């Protein structure tokens, strides 16, 4: 009897295992979409921390892309690597760390990785589902 239950359990498990939900790709909305709840100006929800304001004022991540394109050392390194100096957004070996580097079809209306550096969505993922209508 135990073998029958075990066989049935394995059969049932093998039928359920292949059922997977299809992943939906969410859009990246940009750091300006986070500030309404997380401290940029008028805070709608006072129990949430001012993490956006701290990021914008004090966190080096907010300047990661601008540092990449404005600092002389960055341009020197790019030239040494043979990268086109007039197209810093195409420096894939650099942008993988200096901005939120995602495919353009996942950009929300206000998302521009070249102006935000390494923003909230670099760690928290696309904000499309986080936003409260």
GROMACS .gro file of C-alpha atoms in nm:
model
  133
    1UNK     CA    1   0.000   0.000   0.000
    2UNK     CA    2   0.288   0.240   0.079
    3UNK     CA    3   0.439   0.179  -0.265
    4UNK     CA    4   0.107   0.268  -0.427
    5UNK     CA    5   0.083   0.598  -0.238
    6UNK     CA    6   0.445   0.678  -0.314
    7UNK     CA    7   0.395   0.604  -0.684
    8UNK     CA    8   0.080   0.817  -0.690
    9UNK     CA    9   0.260   1.103  -0.512
   10UNK     CA   10   0.551   1.089  -0.756
   11UNK     CA   11   0.313   1.080  -1.052
   12UNK     CA   12   0.118   1.377  -0.918
   13UNK     CA   13   0.438   1.571  -0.847
   14UNK     CA   14   0.573   1.500  -1.197
   15UNK     CA   15   0.252   1.635  -1.350
   16UNK     CA   16   0.252   1.952  -1.142
   17UNK     CA   17   0.624   2.030  -1.171
   18UNK     CA   18   0.621   2.138  -1.538
   19UNK     CA   19   0.343   2.391  -1.475
   20UNK     CA   20   0.518   2.725  -1.449
   21UNK     CA   21   0.386   3.075  -1.478
   22UNK     CA   22   0.526   3.278  -1.761
   23UNK     CA   23   0.741   3.565  -1.638
   24UNK     CA   24   0.611   3.908  -1.730
   25UNK     CA   25   0.877   4.166  -1.798
   26UNK     CA   26   0.808   4.482  -1.601
   27UNK     CA   27   0.915   4.831  -1.703
   28UNK     CA   28   1.176   5.041  -1.531
   29UNK     CA   29   1.012   5.366  -1.430
   30UNK     CA   30   1.307   5.578  -1.314
   31UNK     CA   31   1.411   5.720  -0.979
   32UNK     CA   32   1.180   6.022  -1.006
   33UNK     CA   33   0.888   5.782  -0.973
   34UNK     CA   34   1.019   5.663  -0.636
   35UNK     CA   35   1.044   6.003  -0.472
   36UNK     CA   36   0.671   6.053  -0.411
   37UNK     CA   37   0.666   5.777  -0.150
   38UNK     CA   38   1.032   5.772  -0.052
   39UNK     CA   39   1.111   6.129   0.036
   40UNK     CA   40   1.145   6.359  -0.261
   41UNK     CA   41   0.952   6.672  -0.169
   42UNK     CA   42   0.594   6.609  -0.060
   43UNK     CA   43   0.592   6.269   0.105
   44UNK     CA   44   0.256   6.097   0.060
   45UNK     CA   45   0.324   5.829   0.318
   46UNK     CA   46   0.513   5.970   0.620
   47UNK     CA   47   0.598   5.626   0.759
   48UNK     CA   48   0.825   5.557   0.461
   49UNK     CA   49   1.187   5.661   0.488
   50UNK     CA   50   1.348   5.947   0.300
   51UNK     CA   51   1.567   5.708   0.105
   52UNK     CA   52   1.524   5.892  -0.225
   53UNK     CA   53   1.644   6.219  -0.077
   54UNK     CA   54   1.943   6.051   0.086
   55UNK     CA   55   2.028   5.878  -0.244
   56UNK     CA   56   2.000   6.202  -0.444
   57UNK     CA   57   2.205   6.416  -0.205
   58UNK     CA   58   2.459   6.184  -0.046
   59UNK     CA   59   2.490   5.855  -0.233
   60UNK     CA   60   2.769   5.822  -0.489
   61UNK     CA   61   2.548   5.584  -0.688
   62UNK     CA   62   2.334   5.881  -0.797
   63UNK     CA   63   2.640   6.023  -0.973
   64UNK     CA   64   2.777   5.699  -1.115
   65UNK     CA   65   2.692   5.774  -1.477
   66UNK     CA   66   2.781   6.144  -1.465
   67UNK     CA   67   3.117   6.054  -1.312
   68UNK     CA   68   3.172   5.808  -1.595
   69UNK     CA   69   3.118   6.069  -1.866
   70UNK     CA   70   3.255   6.380  -1.695
   71UNK     CA   71   3.571   6.276  -1.512
   72UNK     CA   72   3.897   6.305  -1.709
   73UNK     CA   73   4.018   5.968  -1.581
   74UNK     CA   74   3.709   5.796  -1.725
   75UNK     CA   75   3.769   5.950  -2.066
   76UNK     CA   76   4.135   5.850  -2.049
   77UNK     CA   77   4.041   5.488  -1.968
   78UNK     CA   78   3.778   5.484  -2.245
   79UNK     CA   79   4.034   5.611  -2.495
   80UNK     CA   80   4.285   5.352  -2.381
   81UNK     CA   81   4.019   5.082  -2.432
   82UNK     CA   82   3.942   5.214  -2.781
   83UNK     CA   83   3.585   5.316  -2.694
   84UNK     CA   84   3.410   5.594  -2.888
   85UNK     CA   85   3.449   5.900  -2.662
   86UNK     CA   86   3.132   6.063  -2.795
   87UNK     CA   87   2.909   5.762  -2.711
   88UNK     CA   88   2.953   5.678  -2.340
   89UNK     CA   89   2.617   5.500  -2.320
   90UNK     CA   90   2.761   5.239  -2.558
   91UNK     CA   91   3.050   5.150  -2.326
   92UNK     CA   92   2.895   4.823  -2.211
   93UNK     CA   93   3.195   4.722  -2.001
   94UNK     CA   94   3.147   5.045  -1.804
   95UNK     CA   95   2.771   5.096  -1.806
   96UNK     CA   96   2.703   4.758  -1.650
   97UNK     CA   97   2.821   4.916  -1.323
   98UNK     CA   98   2.771   5.289  -1.384
   99UNK     CA   99   2.399   5.284  -1.472
  100UNK     CA  100   2.093   5.062  -1.468
  101UNK     CA  101   2.164   4.891  -1.799
  102UNK     CA  102   1.838   4.740  -1.926
  103UNK     CA  103   1.698   4.688  -2.277
  104UNK     CA  104   1.530   4.999  -2.418
  105UNK     CA  105   1.197   4.817  -2.461
  106UNK     CA  106   1.177   4.794  -2.079
  107UNK     CA  107   1.219   5.168  -2.029
  108UNK     CA  108   0.917   5.340  -1.878
  109UNK     CA  109   0.811   5.685  -1.993
  110UNK     CA  110   1.039   5.872  -1.749
  111UNK     CA  111   1.325   5.622  -1.729
  112UNK     CA  112   1.660   5.749  -1.854
  113UNK     CA  113   1.960   5.559  -1.719
  114UNK     CA  114   2.200   5.825  -1.848
  115UNK     CA  115   2.060   6.083  -1.605
  116UNK     CA  116   2.010   5.873  -1.294
  117UNK     CA  117   2.322   5.669  -1.249
  118UNK     CA  118   2.267   5.361  -1.034
  119UNK     CA  119   1.918   5.419  -0.901
  120UNK     CA  120   1.662   5.236  -0.691
  121UNK     CA  121   1.572   4.986  -0.961
  122UNK     CA  122   1.929   4.858  -0.988
  123UNK     CA  123   1.868   4.664  -0.666
  124UNK     CA  124   1.492   4.664  -0.621
  125UNK     CA  125   1.407   4.571  -0.979
  126UNK     CA  126   1.158   4.736  -1.213
  127UNK     CA  127   0.921   4.970  -1.028
  128UNK     CA  128   0.621   4.924  -1.256
  129UNK     CA  129   0.441   4.708  -1.000
  130UNK     CA  130   0.549   4.912  -0.697
  131UNK     CA  131   0.373   5.231  -0.794
  132UNK     CA  132   0.039   5.302  -0.635
  133UNK     CA  133  -0.210   5.441  -0.889
   0.00000   0.00000   0.00000
